[in-house]
Short mmCIF file of N, CA and C in Angstrom, two decimals:
data_model
loop_
_atom_site.label_atom_id
_atom_site.label_comp_id
_atom_site.label_asym_id
_atom_site.label_seq_id
_atom_site.Cartn_x
_atom_site.Cartn_y
_atom_site.Cartn_z
N MET A 1 3.06 30.95 -0.43
CA MET A 1 2.18 30.61 0.68
C MET A 1 1.40 31.86 1.08
N LYS A 2 0.12 31.70 1.23
CA LYS A 2 -0.78 32.80 1.55
C LYS A 2 -0.87 33.00 3.06
N THR A 3 -1.37 34.17 3.44
CA THR A 3 -1.60 34.47 4.86
C THR A 3 -2.54 33.44 5.47
N ARG A 4 -3.54 33.04 4.70
CA ARG A 4 -4.50 32.04 5.18
C ARG A 4 -3.79 30.72 5.51
N ASP A 5 -2.82 30.33 4.67
CA ASP A 5 -2.07 29.10 4.93
C ASP A 5 -1.30 29.20 6.25
N LEU A 6 -0.68 30.35 6.48
CA LEU A 6 0.06 30.56 7.73
C LEU A 6 -0.87 30.50 8.94
N ALA A 7 -2.06 31.05 8.78
CA ALA A 7 -3.04 31.01 9.87
C ALA A 7 -3.46 29.57 10.16
N TYR A 8 -3.70 28.78 9.11
CA TYR A 8 -4.06 27.37 9.32
C TYR A 8 -2.93 26.61 10.02
N ILE A 9 -1.71 26.85 9.59
CA ILE A 9 -0.55 26.18 10.19
C ILE A 9 -0.46 26.52 11.67
N ALA A 10 -0.58 27.81 11.99
CA ALA A 10 -0.52 28.24 13.39
C ALA A 10 -1.69 27.67 14.19
N LEU A 11 -2.88 27.66 13.59
CA LEU A 11 -4.06 27.14 14.27
C LEU A 11 -3.88 25.67 14.65
N PHE A 12 -3.37 24.86 13.71
CA PHE A 12 -3.24 23.44 14.01
C PHE A 12 -2.07 23.16 14.95
N ALA A 13 -1.04 23.99 14.93
CA ALA A 13 0.02 23.87 15.95
C ALA A 13 -0.59 24.16 17.32
N ALA A 14 -1.47 25.15 17.39
CA ALA A 14 -2.14 25.48 18.65
C ALA A 14 -3.08 24.37 19.10
N ILE A 15 -3.76 23.72 18.15
CA ILE A 15 -4.63 22.60 18.51
C ILE A 15 -3.83 21.47 19.16
N VAL A 16 -2.66 21.17 18.60
CA VAL A 16 -1.80 20.13 19.19
C VAL A 16 -1.36 20.56 20.59
N ALA A 17 -1.06 21.84 20.76
CA ALA A 17 -0.67 22.35 22.08
C ALA A 17 -1.82 22.21 23.09
N VAL A 18 -3.03 22.54 22.67
CA VAL A 18 -4.19 22.43 23.56
C VAL A 18 -4.42 20.96 23.93
N LEU A 19 -4.28 20.07 22.96
CA LEU A 19 -4.45 18.63 23.26
C LEU A 19 -3.39 18.15 24.26
N GLY A 20 -2.26 18.83 24.31
CA GLY A 20 -1.23 18.50 25.28
C GLY A 20 -1.60 18.85 26.71
N GLN A 21 -2.65 19.64 26.87
CA GLN A 21 -3.09 20.00 28.21
C GLN A 21 -3.89 18.89 28.87
N LEU A 22 -4.35 17.93 28.06
CA LEU A 22 -5.00 16.76 28.65
C LEU A 22 -3.93 15.89 29.28
N PRO A 23 -4.20 15.34 30.45
CA PRO A 23 -3.16 14.58 31.14
C PRO A 23 -2.71 13.33 30.38
N ALA A 24 -1.42 13.07 30.46
CA ALA A 24 -0.84 11.86 29.86
C ALA A 24 -1.19 10.66 30.74
N VAL A 25 -1.37 9.52 30.09
CA VAL A 25 -1.66 8.27 30.80
C VAL A 25 -0.42 7.38 30.71
N PRO A 26 0.21 7.06 31.85
CA PRO A 26 1.40 6.22 31.81
C PRO A 26 1.11 4.81 31.28
N VAL A 27 2.09 4.25 30.59
CA VAL A 27 1.98 2.90 30.05
C VAL A 27 2.99 2.02 30.79
N PRO A 28 2.53 0.92 31.39
CA PRO A 28 3.47 0.04 32.08
C PRO A 28 4.47 -0.58 31.08
N GLY A 29 5.71 -0.61 31.47
CA GLY A 29 6.73 -1.27 30.66
C GLY A 29 7.56 -0.37 29.78
N ILE A 30 7.03 0.78 29.38
CA ILE A 30 7.82 1.72 28.56
C ILE A 30 7.60 3.14 29.09
N PRO A 31 8.60 3.99 28.93
CA PRO A 31 8.49 5.36 29.45
C PRO A 31 7.83 6.34 28.47
N VAL A 32 6.84 5.88 27.74
CA VAL A 32 6.12 6.73 26.79
C VAL A 32 4.64 6.67 27.16
N PRO A 33 4.04 7.83 27.48
CA PRO A 33 2.63 7.83 27.89
C PRO A 33 1.68 7.88 26.69
N ILE A 34 0.43 7.59 26.97
CA ILE A 34 -0.64 7.80 25.99
C ILE A 34 -1.05 9.26 26.10
N THR A 35 -1.13 9.94 24.95
CA THR A 35 -1.55 11.34 24.94
C THR A 35 -2.61 11.57 23.88
N ALA A 36 -3.27 12.71 23.97
CA ALA A 36 -4.27 13.08 22.97
C ALA A 36 -3.63 13.81 21.79
N GLN A 37 -2.35 14.12 21.88
CA GLN A 37 -1.72 14.95 20.86
C GLN A 37 -1.63 14.30 19.48
N THR A 38 -1.62 12.99 19.43
CA THR A 38 -1.60 12.36 18.11
C THR A 38 -2.91 12.60 17.36
N LEU A 39 -3.99 12.90 18.08
CA LEU A 39 -5.22 13.32 17.40
C LEU A 39 -4.95 14.61 16.62
N GLY A 40 -4.21 15.53 17.20
CA GLY A 40 -3.86 16.76 16.51
C GLY A 40 -3.02 16.52 15.27
N VAL A 41 -2.11 15.55 15.36
CA VAL A 41 -1.29 15.17 14.20
C VAL A 41 -2.19 14.69 13.08
N MET A 42 -3.13 13.81 13.41
CA MET A 42 -4.04 13.26 12.41
C MET A 42 -4.94 14.34 11.82
N LEU A 43 -5.44 15.21 12.67
CA LEU A 43 -6.30 16.29 12.18
C LEU A 43 -5.54 17.23 11.25
N ALA A 44 -4.31 17.57 11.61
CA ALA A 44 -3.52 18.49 10.79
C ALA A 44 -3.33 17.92 9.38
N GLY A 45 -2.94 16.67 9.28
CA GLY A 45 -2.76 16.06 7.97
C GLY A 45 -4.06 15.91 7.21
N SER A 46 -5.11 15.48 7.90
CA SER A 46 -6.40 15.22 7.26
C SER A 46 -7.09 16.48 6.76
N VAL A 47 -6.96 17.55 7.50
CA VAL A 47 -7.67 18.78 7.16
C VAL A 47 -6.83 19.73 6.31
N LEU A 48 -5.52 19.82 6.61
CA LEU A 48 -4.67 20.79 5.93
C LEU A 48 -3.95 20.24 4.71
N GLY A 49 -3.80 18.93 4.63
CA GLY A 49 -3.01 18.36 3.54
C GLY A 49 -1.57 18.17 3.95
N ALA A 50 -0.77 17.67 3.02
CA ALA A 50 0.60 17.27 3.32
C ALA A 50 1.49 18.43 3.76
N LYS A 51 1.61 19.43 2.92
CA LYS A 51 2.55 20.52 3.19
C LYS A 51 2.19 21.30 4.46
N ARG A 52 0.96 21.78 4.52
CA ARG A 52 0.57 22.59 5.68
C ARG A 52 0.46 21.75 6.95
N GLY A 53 0.02 20.50 6.83
CA GLY A 53 -0.04 19.63 8.00
C GLY A 53 1.34 19.37 8.58
N GLY A 54 2.29 19.02 7.71
CA GLY A 54 3.66 18.80 8.17
C GLY A 54 4.26 20.05 8.78
N LEU A 55 4.01 21.21 8.15
CA LEU A 55 4.54 22.47 8.67
C LEU A 55 3.93 22.84 10.02
N ALA A 56 2.66 22.53 10.22
CA ALA A 56 2.02 22.79 11.51
C ALA A 56 2.73 22.04 12.63
N LEU A 57 3.10 20.79 12.36
CA LEU A 57 3.78 20.01 13.39
C LEU A 57 5.22 20.44 13.55
N LEU A 58 5.87 20.87 12.48
CA LEU A 58 7.23 21.43 12.62
C LEU A 58 7.19 22.69 13.47
N LEU A 59 6.19 23.54 13.26
CA LEU A 59 6.04 24.75 14.07
C LEU A 59 5.83 24.38 15.53
N PHE A 60 4.95 23.43 15.78
CA PHE A 60 4.70 22.99 17.16
C PHE A 60 5.99 22.51 17.81
N LEU A 61 6.75 21.67 17.11
CA LEU A 61 8.00 21.14 17.68
C LEU A 61 9.04 22.24 17.88
N ALA A 62 9.05 23.25 17.02
CA ALA A 62 9.98 24.37 17.19
C ALA A 62 9.65 25.13 18.47
N VAL A 63 8.37 25.32 18.74
CA VAL A 63 7.97 26.01 19.97
C VAL A 63 8.32 25.17 21.19
N VAL A 64 8.14 23.86 21.10
CA VAL A 64 8.53 22.96 22.19
C VAL A 64 10.05 23.03 22.41
N ALA A 65 10.80 23.03 21.31
CA ALA A 65 12.27 23.09 21.41
C ALA A 65 12.73 24.38 22.10
N MET A 66 11.97 25.46 21.94
CA MET A 66 12.32 26.72 22.59
C MET A 66 12.00 26.71 24.08
N GLY A 67 11.41 25.63 24.55
CA GLY A 67 11.18 25.49 25.98
C GLY A 67 9.74 25.57 26.43
N ALA A 68 8.82 25.83 25.54
CA ALA A 68 7.41 25.89 25.94
C ALA A 68 6.95 24.51 26.41
N PRO A 69 6.36 24.42 27.59
CA PRO A 69 5.94 23.12 28.14
C PRO A 69 4.60 22.66 27.56
N LEU A 70 4.61 22.35 26.27
CA LEU A 70 3.37 22.05 25.56
C LEU A 70 3.08 20.56 25.40
N LEU A 71 4.01 19.73 25.81
CA LEU A 71 3.76 18.29 25.69
C LEU A 71 2.87 17.83 26.84
N ALA A 72 2.20 16.72 26.65
CA ALA A 72 1.24 16.23 27.65
C ALA A 72 1.89 15.98 29.00
N SER A 73 3.17 15.72 29.01
CA SER A 73 3.87 15.52 30.28
C SER A 73 4.22 16.84 30.95
N GLY A 74 3.89 17.97 30.29
CA GLY A 74 4.22 19.28 30.83
C GLY A 74 5.66 19.68 30.55
N SER A 75 6.29 18.97 29.64
CA SER A 75 7.69 19.25 29.36
C SER A 75 7.87 19.97 28.03
N GLY A 76 9.05 20.51 27.87
CA GLY A 76 9.44 21.20 26.66
C GLY A 76 10.94 21.39 26.71
N GLY A 77 11.52 22.00 25.72
CA GLY A 77 12.97 22.20 25.66
C GLY A 77 13.64 21.14 24.82
N LEU A 78 14.93 21.33 24.62
CA LEU A 78 15.68 20.43 23.74
C LEU A 78 15.81 19.01 24.31
N GLY A 79 15.74 18.87 25.62
CA GLY A 79 15.90 17.56 26.25
C GLY A 79 14.89 16.53 25.79
N VAL A 80 13.68 16.97 25.42
CA VAL A 80 12.66 16.01 25.00
C VAL A 80 13.01 15.35 23.67
N PHE A 81 13.95 15.94 22.93
CA PHE A 81 14.34 15.39 21.63
C PHE A 81 15.46 14.36 21.73
N VAL A 82 15.88 14.05 22.95
CA VAL A 82 16.88 13.00 23.17
C VAL A 82 16.43 12.06 24.29
N GLY A 83 15.13 11.97 24.49
CA GLY A 83 14.59 11.09 25.52
C GLY A 83 13.75 9.99 24.91
N PRO A 84 13.12 9.18 25.74
CA PRO A 84 12.35 8.03 25.26
C PRO A 84 11.20 8.37 24.32
N THR A 85 10.65 9.58 24.43
CA THR A 85 9.53 9.96 23.56
C THR A 85 9.99 10.65 22.28
N ALA A 86 11.29 10.84 22.12
CA ALA A 86 11.84 11.62 21.00
C ALA A 86 11.39 11.10 19.64
N GLY A 87 11.43 9.81 19.43
CA GLY A 87 11.06 9.25 18.13
C GLY A 87 9.62 9.53 17.77
N TYR A 88 8.76 9.52 18.78
CA TYR A 88 7.36 9.85 18.51
C TYR A 88 7.24 11.31 18.10
N LEU A 89 7.98 12.19 18.77
CA LEU A 89 7.97 13.60 18.39
C LEU A 89 8.51 13.79 16.98
N TYR A 90 9.62 13.13 16.67
CA TYR A 90 10.19 13.23 15.31
C TYR A 90 9.19 12.77 14.26
N SER A 91 8.37 11.79 14.62
CA SER A 91 7.45 11.21 13.65
C SER A 91 6.27 12.12 13.34
N TRP A 92 5.94 13.04 14.21
CA TRP A 92 4.71 13.81 14.03
C TRP A 92 4.66 14.61 12.72
N PRO A 93 5.68 15.38 12.36
CA PRO A 93 5.59 16.09 11.07
C PRO A 93 5.53 15.12 9.88
N VAL A 94 6.28 14.02 9.98
CA VAL A 94 6.27 13.02 8.91
C VAL A 94 4.88 12.40 8.79
N ALA A 95 4.30 12.06 9.93
CA ALA A 95 2.97 11.44 9.94
C ALA A 95 1.92 12.39 9.37
N ALA A 96 1.95 13.66 9.80
CA ALA A 96 0.98 14.64 9.28
C ALA A 96 1.15 14.78 7.76
N PHE A 97 2.40 14.79 7.31
CA PHE A 97 2.66 14.90 5.87
C PHE A 97 2.09 13.68 5.13
N VAL A 98 2.35 12.48 5.64
CA VAL A 98 1.87 11.26 4.99
C VAL A 98 0.34 11.22 4.98
N ILE A 99 -0.28 11.56 6.10
CA ILE A 99 -1.74 11.60 6.16
C ILE A 99 -2.27 12.59 5.14
N GLY A 100 -1.67 13.76 5.10
CA GLY A 100 -2.09 14.78 4.15
C GLY A 100 -1.89 14.36 2.72
N TRP A 101 -0.76 13.74 2.44
CA TRP A 101 -0.47 13.28 1.08
C TRP A 101 -1.51 12.24 0.64
N LEU A 102 -1.78 11.29 1.52
CA LEU A 102 -2.79 10.27 1.20
C LEU A 102 -4.18 10.91 1.04
N THR A 103 -4.52 11.84 1.91
CA THR A 103 -5.81 12.51 1.82
C THR A 103 -5.93 13.25 0.48
N GLU A 104 -4.85 13.90 0.07
CA GLU A 104 -4.86 14.59 -1.23
C GLU A 104 -5.05 13.59 -2.38
N ARG A 105 -4.40 12.42 -2.29
CA ARG A 105 -4.56 11.41 -3.34
C ARG A 105 -5.99 10.90 -3.39
N PHE A 106 -6.66 10.79 -2.23
CA PHE A 106 -8.01 10.26 -2.15
C PHE A 106 -9.07 11.36 -2.27
N TRP A 107 -8.66 12.62 -2.42
CA TRP A 107 -9.54 13.77 -2.26
C TRP A 107 -10.84 13.67 -3.06
N ARG A 108 -10.76 13.36 -4.32
CA ARG A 108 -11.96 13.36 -5.17
C ARG A 108 -12.96 12.28 -4.75
N ARG A 109 -12.49 11.24 -4.11
CA ARG A 109 -13.40 10.18 -3.65
C ARG A 109 -13.34 10.01 -2.13
N LEU A 110 -12.86 11.04 -1.42
CA LEU A 110 -12.68 10.94 0.03
C LEU A 110 -14.01 10.66 0.72
N ASN A 111 -14.04 9.59 1.45
CA ASN A 111 -15.16 9.24 2.31
C ASN A 111 -14.56 8.73 3.61
N LEU A 112 -15.38 8.27 4.51
CA LEU A 112 -14.88 7.83 5.81
C LEU A 112 -13.85 6.71 5.69
N ALA A 113 -14.08 5.77 4.79
CA ALA A 113 -13.16 4.63 4.63
C ALA A 113 -11.78 5.10 4.15
N TRP A 114 -11.74 5.96 3.12
CA TRP A 114 -10.45 6.43 2.60
C TRP A 114 -9.75 7.33 3.62
N ALA A 115 -10.51 8.15 4.32
CA ALA A 115 -9.91 9.00 5.36
C ALA A 115 -9.32 8.13 6.47
N LEU A 116 -10.02 7.06 6.81
CA LEU A 116 -9.53 6.16 7.84
C LEU A 116 -8.24 5.46 7.39
N VAL A 117 -8.17 5.06 6.13
CA VAL A 117 -6.94 4.46 5.61
C VAL A 117 -5.78 5.44 5.77
N ALA A 118 -5.99 6.69 5.40
CA ALA A 118 -4.93 7.70 5.51
C ALA A 118 -4.49 7.89 6.96
N ASN A 119 -5.45 7.96 7.87
CA ASN A 119 -5.12 8.18 9.28
C ASN A 119 -4.49 6.96 9.95
N LEU A 120 -4.92 5.78 9.56
CA LEU A 120 -4.30 4.58 10.14
C LEU A 120 -2.87 4.40 9.64
N LEU A 121 -2.65 4.61 8.34
CA LEU A 121 -1.29 4.45 7.80
C LEU A 121 -0.36 5.54 8.32
N GLY A 122 -0.78 6.79 8.20
CA GLY A 122 0.09 7.88 8.64
C GLY A 122 0.11 8.06 10.14
N GLY A 123 -1.05 7.96 10.76
CA GLY A 123 -1.15 8.26 12.19
C GLY A 123 -0.79 7.13 13.12
N ILE A 124 -0.73 5.91 12.61
CA ILE A 124 -0.34 4.79 13.47
C ILE A 124 0.92 4.13 12.91
N VAL A 125 0.88 3.65 11.68
CA VAL A 125 2.02 2.92 11.12
C VAL A 125 3.28 3.80 11.10
N VAL A 126 3.17 5.01 10.56
CA VAL A 126 4.35 5.88 10.47
C VAL A 126 4.85 6.27 11.85
N ILE A 127 3.94 6.66 12.74
CA ILE A 127 4.36 7.09 14.08
C ILE A 127 5.03 5.94 14.83
N TYR A 128 4.47 4.75 14.77
CA TYR A 128 5.06 3.62 15.47
C TYR A 128 6.39 3.22 14.84
N ALA A 129 6.47 3.26 13.51
CA ALA A 129 7.70 2.86 12.82
C ALA A 129 8.88 3.75 13.21
N ILE A 130 8.62 4.99 13.51
CA ILE A 130 9.70 5.90 13.93
C ILE A 130 9.83 5.90 15.45
N GLY A 131 8.72 5.90 16.16
CA GLY A 131 8.75 6.02 17.62
C GLY A 131 9.30 4.82 18.35
N ILE A 132 8.91 3.62 17.95
CA ILE A 132 9.33 2.41 18.67
C ILE A 132 10.85 2.23 18.68
N PRO A 133 11.53 2.34 17.54
CA PRO A 133 12.99 2.18 17.58
C PRO A 133 13.71 3.23 18.44
N PHE A 134 13.22 4.47 18.39
CA PHE A 134 13.86 5.51 19.21
C PHE A 134 13.63 5.27 20.70
N THR A 135 12.44 4.78 21.07
CA THR A 135 12.20 4.45 22.47
C THR A 135 13.17 3.36 22.92
N SER A 136 13.35 2.37 22.08
CA SER A 136 14.30 1.30 22.39
C SER A 136 15.70 1.87 22.60
N LEU A 137 16.10 2.76 21.70
CA LEU A 137 17.44 3.36 21.77
C LEU A 137 17.61 4.24 23.00
N TYR A 138 16.72 5.21 23.19
CA TYR A 138 16.88 6.18 24.27
C TYR A 138 16.53 5.64 25.65
N ALA A 139 15.64 4.67 25.72
CA ALA A 139 15.27 4.09 27.01
C ALA A 139 16.12 2.88 27.35
N ASP A 140 16.98 2.49 26.41
CA ASP A 140 17.86 1.34 26.60
C ASP A 140 17.07 0.08 26.96
N VAL A 141 16.03 -0.16 26.17
CA VAL A 141 15.23 -1.39 26.33
C VAL A 141 15.26 -2.12 24.99
N PRO A 142 15.12 -3.44 25.03
CA PRO A 142 15.10 -4.17 23.75
C PRO A 142 13.96 -3.70 22.85
N LEU A 143 14.19 -3.78 21.56
CA LEU A 143 13.18 -3.37 20.58
C LEU A 143 11.86 -4.12 20.80
N SER A 144 11.95 -5.39 21.18
CA SER A 144 10.74 -6.18 21.41
C SER A 144 9.94 -5.63 22.59
N VAL A 145 10.62 -5.15 23.62
CA VAL A 145 9.94 -4.56 24.78
C VAL A 145 9.26 -3.25 24.37
N SER A 146 9.96 -2.45 23.59
CA SER A 146 9.39 -1.19 23.11
C SER A 146 8.16 -1.45 22.24
N ALA A 147 8.26 -2.42 21.35
CA ALA A 147 7.14 -2.76 20.46
C ALA A 147 5.96 -3.32 21.25
N THR A 148 6.24 -4.21 22.18
CA THR A 148 5.17 -4.81 22.97
C THR A 148 4.48 -3.75 23.83
N GLY A 149 5.26 -2.87 24.44
CA GLY A 149 4.70 -1.80 25.26
C GLY A 149 3.81 -0.87 24.46
N SER A 150 4.17 -0.65 23.21
CA SER A 150 3.39 0.28 22.39
C SER A 150 2.05 -0.31 21.96
N LEU A 151 1.83 -1.59 22.16
CA LEU A 151 0.53 -2.19 21.83
C LEU A 151 -0.59 -1.53 22.64
N ALA A 152 -0.24 -0.98 23.80
CA ALA A 152 -1.24 -0.30 24.62
C ALA A 152 -1.79 0.95 23.94
N PHE A 153 -1.04 1.50 22.98
CA PHE A 153 -1.49 2.71 22.28
C PHE A 153 -2.57 2.43 21.23
N ILE A 154 -2.61 1.21 20.73
CA ILE A 154 -3.44 0.91 19.55
C ILE A 154 -4.93 1.23 19.74
N PRO A 155 -5.59 0.79 20.81
CA PRO A 155 -7.03 1.10 20.91
C PRO A 155 -7.32 2.60 20.87
N GLY A 156 -6.60 3.37 21.63
CA GLY A 156 -6.82 4.81 21.63
C GLY A 156 -6.48 5.46 20.30
N ASP A 157 -5.40 4.98 19.67
CA ASP A 157 -5.02 5.54 18.37
C ASP A 157 -6.04 5.22 17.29
N VAL A 158 -6.66 4.07 17.36
CA VAL A 158 -7.71 3.73 16.40
C VAL A 158 -8.92 4.67 16.61
N VAL A 159 -9.26 4.92 17.86
CA VAL A 159 -10.37 5.85 18.15
C VAL A 159 -10.02 7.24 17.62
N LYS A 160 -8.78 7.68 17.83
CA LYS A 160 -8.36 9.00 17.33
C LYS A 160 -8.39 9.03 15.80
N ALA A 161 -7.99 7.94 15.17
CA ALA A 161 -8.02 7.89 13.70
C ALA A 161 -9.45 7.98 13.18
N VAL A 162 -10.38 7.32 13.84
CA VAL A 162 -11.79 7.41 13.44
C VAL A 162 -12.29 8.84 13.63
N ALA A 163 -11.99 9.44 14.77
CA ALA A 163 -12.44 10.81 15.03
C ALA A 163 -11.87 11.78 13.99
N ALA A 164 -10.58 11.67 13.70
CA ALA A 164 -9.95 12.56 12.71
C ALA A 164 -10.55 12.33 11.33
N SER A 165 -10.89 11.10 11.02
CA SER A 165 -11.49 10.78 9.71
C SER A 165 -12.88 11.38 9.58
N VAL A 166 -13.67 11.28 10.64
CA VAL A 166 -15.01 11.87 10.63
C VAL A 166 -14.91 13.38 10.43
N VAL A 167 -13.99 14.02 11.15
CA VAL A 167 -13.79 15.46 11.01
C VAL A 167 -13.34 15.81 9.60
N ALA A 168 -12.39 15.04 9.06
CA ALA A 168 -11.86 15.33 7.72
C ALA A 168 -12.96 15.28 6.66
N VAL A 169 -13.81 14.27 6.74
CA VAL A 169 -14.89 14.13 5.76
C VAL A 169 -15.89 15.28 5.93
N ALA A 170 -16.19 15.65 7.17
CA ALA A 170 -17.13 16.75 7.41
C ALA A 170 -16.56 18.08 6.91
N VAL A 171 -15.27 18.32 7.16
CA VAL A 171 -14.64 19.55 6.70
C VAL A 171 -14.59 19.58 5.18
N ARG A 172 -14.31 18.45 4.57
CA ARG A 172 -14.28 18.40 3.10
C ARG A 172 -15.62 18.81 2.51
N ARG A 173 -16.69 18.36 3.14
CA ARG A 173 -18.04 18.69 2.63
C ARG A 173 -18.40 20.16 2.90
N ALA A 174 -18.10 20.64 4.10
CA ALA A 174 -18.56 21.97 4.51
C ALA A 174 -17.61 23.10 4.10
N TYR A 175 -16.33 22.87 4.25
CA TYR A 175 -15.36 23.94 4.02
C TYR A 175 -14.03 23.32 3.62
N PRO A 176 -13.91 22.86 2.39
CA PRO A 176 -12.68 22.17 1.99
C PRO A 176 -11.47 23.08 2.03
N VAL A 177 -10.52 22.72 2.86
CA VAL A 177 -9.31 23.50 3.04
C VAL A 177 -8.25 23.06 2.02
N ILE A 178 -8.22 21.80 1.70
CA ILE A 178 -7.25 21.28 0.74
C ILE A 178 -7.65 21.72 -0.66
N GLU A 179 -6.72 22.34 -1.35
CA GLU A 179 -6.97 22.78 -2.71
C GLU A 179 -6.07 22.00 -3.64
N LEU A 180 -6.67 21.27 -4.55
CA LEU A 180 -5.92 20.52 -5.53
C LEU A 180 -5.77 21.35 -6.80
N PRO A 181 -4.75 21.13 -7.57
CA PRO A 181 -4.56 21.92 -8.79
C PRO A 181 -5.79 21.94 -9.70
N GLY A 182 -6.50 20.86 -9.82
CA GLY A 182 -7.68 20.78 -10.67
C GLY A 182 -8.86 21.59 -10.15
N ARG A 183 -8.83 22.00 -8.89
CA ARG A 183 -9.94 22.73 -8.28
C ARG A 183 -9.76 24.24 -8.40
N ARG A 184 -8.56 24.70 -8.67
CA ARG A 184 -8.31 26.13 -8.76
C ARG A 184 -8.91 26.69 -10.04
N ALA A 185 -9.31 27.92 -9.96
CA ALA A 185 -9.89 28.58 -11.13
C ALA A 185 -8.81 28.76 -12.21
N THR A 186 -9.21 28.56 -13.44
CA THR A 186 -8.28 28.74 -14.55
C THR A 186 -8.59 30.03 -15.28
N ALA A 187 -7.56 30.69 -15.72
CA ALA A 187 -7.74 31.94 -16.47
C ALA A 187 -8.19 31.58 -17.88
N GLY A 188 -9.13 32.28 -18.38
CA GLY A 188 -9.60 31.88 -19.68
C GLY A 188 -10.05 33.00 -20.47
#
């Protein structure tokens, strides 16, 4: 891993932290708010790729675990990893990795549609698949209540997926950060 890779990882962890400064919007029925931080998850995967995107979110969560109040609710520390939002936090590195992996697979033909597929699958399907069951478990609410409550996230998450996709396609054209094996210079 190069110094540049470490800088990208730290930068995107910081972007997620900055997005946490935007106020959380409470959702009726479940104790999980709407936040802007999932935009950072989508951006990390879309721009950095699987490995660096996942590592950026692991770094962010490590800083949160150390007590930094970087989540949109102003919280941090180990307690957030055993509360109603824990599953969503656990999903972030996985989601960034999946988005990045899909983006890498689509790289040679990446356009807005393929970027959107990557962000919708990784940034919504993966996050909800992990987050909803944990909310049910930690908030002691039926799974159906957790799933129904999370429907409120969908409009905003679709907007975030579109925004992350537009950025990913623009970055690919202007300054491609993802390097595929076929793009590296060969010794000859």
